[in-house]
CSV table of C-alpha atoms in Angstrom, one decimal:
chain,number,residue,atom,x,y,z
Z,1,MET,CA,-29.1,-15.4,-9.7
Z,2,ASP,CA,-29.7,-18.4,-11.9
Z,3,ARG,CA,-27.8,-21.4,-12.1
Z,4,LYS,CA,-25.6,-20.3,-14.9
Z,5,ASN,CA,-24.7,-17.1,-12.8
Z,6,VAL,CA,-23.6,-18.6,-9.7
Z,7,ARG,CA,-21.4,-20.8,-11.7
Z,8,GLY,CA,-19.6,-18.2,-13.3
Z,9,PHE,CA,-19.2,-16.5,-9.7
Z,10,LEU,CA,-18.0,-19.7,-8.1
Z,11,GLU,CA,-15.3,-19.9,-10.9
Z,12,PHE,CA,-14.3,-16.4,-10.3
Z,13,VAL,CA,-14.1,-16.8,-6.5
Z,14,TYR,CA,-12.0,-20.0,-7.2
Z,15,ASP,CA,-10.0,-18.1,-10.1
Z,16,PHE,CA,-9.4,-15.6,-7.5
Z,17,TYR,CA,-8.2,-17.9,-4.9
Z,18,LYS,CA,-5.6,-19.6,-7.2
Z,19,SER,CA,-4.4,-16.1,-8.2
Z,20,MET,CA,-4.0,-15.1,-4.5
Z,21,LYS,CA,-2.1,-18.3,-3.8
Z,22,ALA,CA,0.2,-18.5,-6.8
Z,23,HIS,CA,1.1,-14.8,-5.7
Z,24,GLU,CA,1.4,-15.5,-2.3
Z,25,ILE,CA,-1.4,-12.9,-1.1
Z,26,THR,CA,-2.2,-13.7,2.5
Z,27,LEU,CA,-4.5,-10.5,3.2
Z,28,VAL,CA,-6.4,-8.5,0.6
Z,29,TYR,CA,-8.7,-5.7,1.2
Z,30,GLU,CA,-10.6,-3.3,-1.0
Z,31,GLY,CA,-12.8,-0.3,0.3
Z,32,GLU,CA,-12.6,2.5,2.9
Z,33,ILE,CA,-9.7,2.6,5.3
Z,34,THR,CA,-10.3,3.8,8.7
Z,35,HIS,CA,-8.5,3.5,12.0
Z,36,GLN,CA,-10.6,0.5,12.9
Z,37,ILE,CA,-9.6,-1.2,9.4
Z,38,THR,CA,-6.0,-0.5,10.1
Z,39,LYS,CA,-6.3,-2.1,13.8
Z,40,ALA,CA,-7.8,-5.1,12.6
Z,41,PHE,CA,-5.3,-5.6,10.0
Z,42,THR,CA,-2.4,-5.2,12.0
Z,43,SER,CA,-4.0,-7.8,14.6
Z,44,LEU,CA,-4.7,-10.3,12.0
Z,45,THR,CA,-1.4,-9.9,10.6
Z,46,GLU,CA,0.6,-10.1,14.0
Z,47,SER,CA,-1.4,-13.4,14.7
Z,48,ASN,CA,-0.5,-14.8,11.2
Z,49,MET,CA,3.2,-13.9,11.6
Z,50,ALA,CA,3.3,-15.2,15.1
Z,51,LYS,CA,2.1,-18.9,13.4
Z,52,GLU,CA,4.9,-18.1,11.2
Z,53,GLU,CA,7.5,-17.7,13.8
Z,54,GLU,CA,8.6,-14.3,12.1
Z,55,SER,CA,11.0,-12.3,13.8
Z,56,ASN,CA,10.2,-9.4,16.1
Z,57,SER,CA,12.2,-7.1,14.1
Z,58,VAL,CA,10.7,-8.3,10.5
Z,59,GLN,CA,7.1,-8.1,12.4
Z,60,LYS,CA,7.8,-4.6,13.4
Z,61,LYS,CA,8.9,-3.4,10.0
Z,62,VAL,CA,5.7,-5.0,8.4
Z,63,PHE,CA,3.5,-3.3,10.9
Z,64,HIS,CA,5.1,-0.1,10.2
Z,65,VAL,CA,4.8,-0.2,6.3
Z,66,MET,CA,1.4,-1.5,6.7
Z,67,VAL,CA,0.3,1.5,9.0
Z,68,GLU,CA,2.2,4.0,6.9
Z,69,CYS,CA,0.7,2.8,3.9
Z,70,LEU,CA,-2.8,2.5,4.9
Z,71,GLN,CA,-2.7,5.9,6.7
Z,72,ASN,CA,-1.2,7.1,3.2
Z,73,ILE,CA,-4.7,5.7,1.5
Z,74,SER,CA,-6.9,7.2,4.2
Z,75,LYS,CA,-5.6,10.8,3.9
Z,76,HIS,CA,-4.8,10.8,0.3
Z,77,ALA,CA,-7.2,8.9,-1.6
Z,78,ASP,CA,-9.2,10.9,-3.9
Z,79,THR,CA,-13.2,11.4,-3.7
Z,80,PHE,CA,-14.2,13.5,-6.6
Z,81,GLY,CA,-17.4,14.2,-4.5
Z,82,SER,CA,-19.4,11.5,-6.3
Z,83,ASP,CA,-20.7,8.8,-3.7
Z,84,ASP,CA,-21.7,6.7,-7.0
Z,85,PHE,CA,-18.2,7.0,-8.8
Z,86,LEU,CA,-16.6,3.5,-8.8
Z,87,PHE,CA,-13.2,4.4,-7.1
Z,88,ALA,CA,-14.6,7.5,-4.7
Z,89,GLY,CA,-12.5,7.7,-1.5
Z,90,ARG,CA,-11.5,4.0,-1.6
Z,91,GLY,CA,-8.2,2.2,-1.8
Z,92,ILE,CA,-6.9,-1.6,-2.4
Z,93,PHE,CA,-4.6,-3.3,0.4
Z,94,MET,CA,-2.4,-6.4,-0.1
Z,95,VAL,CA,0.0,-8.1,1.9
Z,96,SER,CA,2.0,-11.2,0.4
Z,97,LYS,CA,4.7,-13.4,1.7
Z,98,GLY,CA,7.5,-14.9,-0.2
Z,99,ASP,CA,10.2,-17.3,1.0
Z,100,GLU,CA,12.7,-14.2,1.4
Z,101,GLU,CA,10.3,-10.9,1.7
Z,102,TYR,CA,7.0,-9.5,2.4
Z,103,HIS,CA,5.3,-7.1,0.1
Z,104,VAL,CA,2.6,-4.5,1.0
Z,105,THR,CA,0.7,-3.2,-1.9
Z,106,THR,CA,-1.6,-0.4,-2.0
Z,107,GLY,CA,-3.7,1.3,-4.6
Z,108,ASN,CA,-5.7,4.5,-4.9
Z,109,VAL,CA,-7.3,6.7,-7.3
Z,110,ILE,CA,-5.3,10.1,-7.7
Z,111,GLU,CA,-6.2,13.1,-9.9
Z,112,ASN,CA,-3.8,13.5,-12.8
Z,113,SER,CA,-2.9,17.1,-11.6
Z,114,LYS,CA,-1.0,15.3,-8.8
Z,115,ILE,CA,1.0,12.9,-10.7
Z,116,GLU,CA,3.8,14.7,-11.6
Z,117,GLU,CA,4.3,16.3,-8.0
Z,118,LEU,CA,3.9,12.8,-6.5
Z,119,SER,CA,6.8,11.3,-9.1
Z,120,LYS,CA,9.4,14.2,-8.2
Z,121,ILE,CA,8.8,13.0,-4.4
Z,122,LEU,CA,8.9,9.5,-5.1
Z,123,ASP,CA,12.0,9.8,-7.3
Z,124,HIS,CA,13.8,11.9,-4.9
Z,125,ILE,CA,13.2,9.5,-2.2
Z,126,ASN,CA,14.4,6.3,-4.4
Z,127,SER,CA,17.3,8.4,-5.5
Z,128,LEU,CA,18.8,8.9,-1.7
Z,129,ASP,CA,21.0,6.7,0.3
Z,130,LYS,CA,20.2,5.7,3.7
Z,131,GLU,CA,22.0,9.0,4.9
Z,132,GLY,CA,20.3,10.9,2.5
Z,133,LEU,CA,17.0,9.7,3.5
Z,134,LYS,CA,17.7,10.5,7.3
Z,135,GLN,CA,18.6,14.1,6.3
Z,136,LEU,CA,15.4,14.5,4.3
Z,137,TYR,CA,13.3,13.0,7.0
Z,138,LYS,CA,14.6,15.7,9.3
Z,139,THR,CA,14.5,18.7,6.9
Z,140,GLN,CA,10.9,17.8,6.4
Z,141,MET,CA,10.3,17.5,9.7
Z,142,ARG,CA,12.2,20.9,10.6
Z,143,GLU,CA,10.6,22.9,8.0
Z,144,GLY,CA,7.1,21.4,8.1
Z,145,ARG,CA,6.4,21.7,4.3
Z,146,LEU,CA,2.9,19.6,4.8
Z,147,SER,CA,0.4,19.4,2.1
Z,148,GLU,CA,-2.9,20.7,2.8
Z,149,LYS,CA,-3.7,16.7,4.0
Z,150,GLY,CA,-0.7,16.6,6.0
Z,151,GLY,CA,2.6,14.3,5.2
Z,152,ALA,CA,5.2,16.4,3.0
Z,153,GLY,CA,6.1,12.6,2.1
Z,154,LEU,CA,7.2,11.9,5.2
Z,155,GLY,CA,5.4,8.3,5.1
Z,156,PHE,CA,7.2,7.7,2.0
Z,157,ILE,CA,10.5,8.7,3.5
Z,158,ASP,CA,9.9,6.4,6.3
Z,159,ILE,CA,8.8,3.3,4.5
Z,160,ALA,CA,12.0,3.9,2.5
Z,161,ARG,CA,14.2,4.2,5.6
Z,162,LYS,CA,12.5,1.4,7.2
Z,163,THR,CA,12.5,-1.2,4.4
Z,164,GLY,CA,15.9,0.0,3.0
Z,165,ARG,CA,14.3,-0.4,-0.4
Z,166,LYS,CA,13.4,1.8,-3.2
Z,167,LEU,CA,9.8,2.5,-3.5
Z,168,ASP,CA,8.1,0.7,-6.3
Z,169,TYR,CA,5.1,2.7,-7.9
Z,170,HIS,CA,3.1,3.0,-11.2
Z,171,PHE,CA,0.1,5.2,-12.5
Z,172,LEU,CA,-2.3,3.2,-14.2
Z,173,PRO,CA,-4.9,5.4,-16.2
Z,174,ILE,CA,-8.6,5.3,-15.6
Z,175,ASP,CA,-9.9,8.0,-17.8
Z,176,GLU,CA,-8.8,11.7,-18.6
Z,177,GLU,CA,-9.1,12.9,-15.0
Z,178,THR,CA,-7.6,10.4,-13.0
Z,179,HIS,CA,-4.9,7.3,-12.6
Z,180,PHE,CA,-5.0,4.5,-10.2
Z,181,PHE,CA,-1.7,4.7,-7.8
Z,182,VAL,CA,-0.1,1.5,-7.0
Z,183,LEU,CA,2.7,1.4,-4.5
Z,184,THR,CA,4.6,-1.5,-3.6
Z,185,SER,CA,6.9,-1.8,-0.6
Z,186,THR,CA,9.5,-4.7,0.1
Z,187,ILE,CA,10.4,-5.5,3.5
Z,188,SER,CA,13.3,-8.7,3.6
Z,189,ARG,CA,12.4,-11.6,5.9
Z,190,THR,CA,16.3,-12.1,6.6
Z,191,GLU,CA,17.9,-9.4,8.5
């Protein structure tokens, strides 16, 4: 890199750092999600939360949501069969901590053909109260209507049950065939 490019890159790194601090992002990762990555993140988050003296129940909720979100990416990130495609089989994972809550945000590419069904599942989950989520979870477990990749929305149901919050989701267009699916789960730091 020449001097001008190095300076531009360093400015990008500093701007990224400032943005992470402003949004209170404590962990960010982009890439393939594996079992080893999940273990590393939970371990790293555990040590950070122990330093902050976070309550055990909040720690358990954050870990549970992290694992569910990471498993969702590893199971459902579309690959499109192209090794050189910018987003092939990859995802982004972020944890941010505010004064009153944690946010676990994930993002991955999905095919446009899956948006309608996924939106229906998420909207249905968001329409339910605590008892409704419990019943839906039991029904899904009993009837076992699983997709070819497993799940039947169980991870989403479980996240909503654990957090007691609505699932915040968005689809950002990439091209004519794909969107970037962003899911944010919020965990209260107060019990």
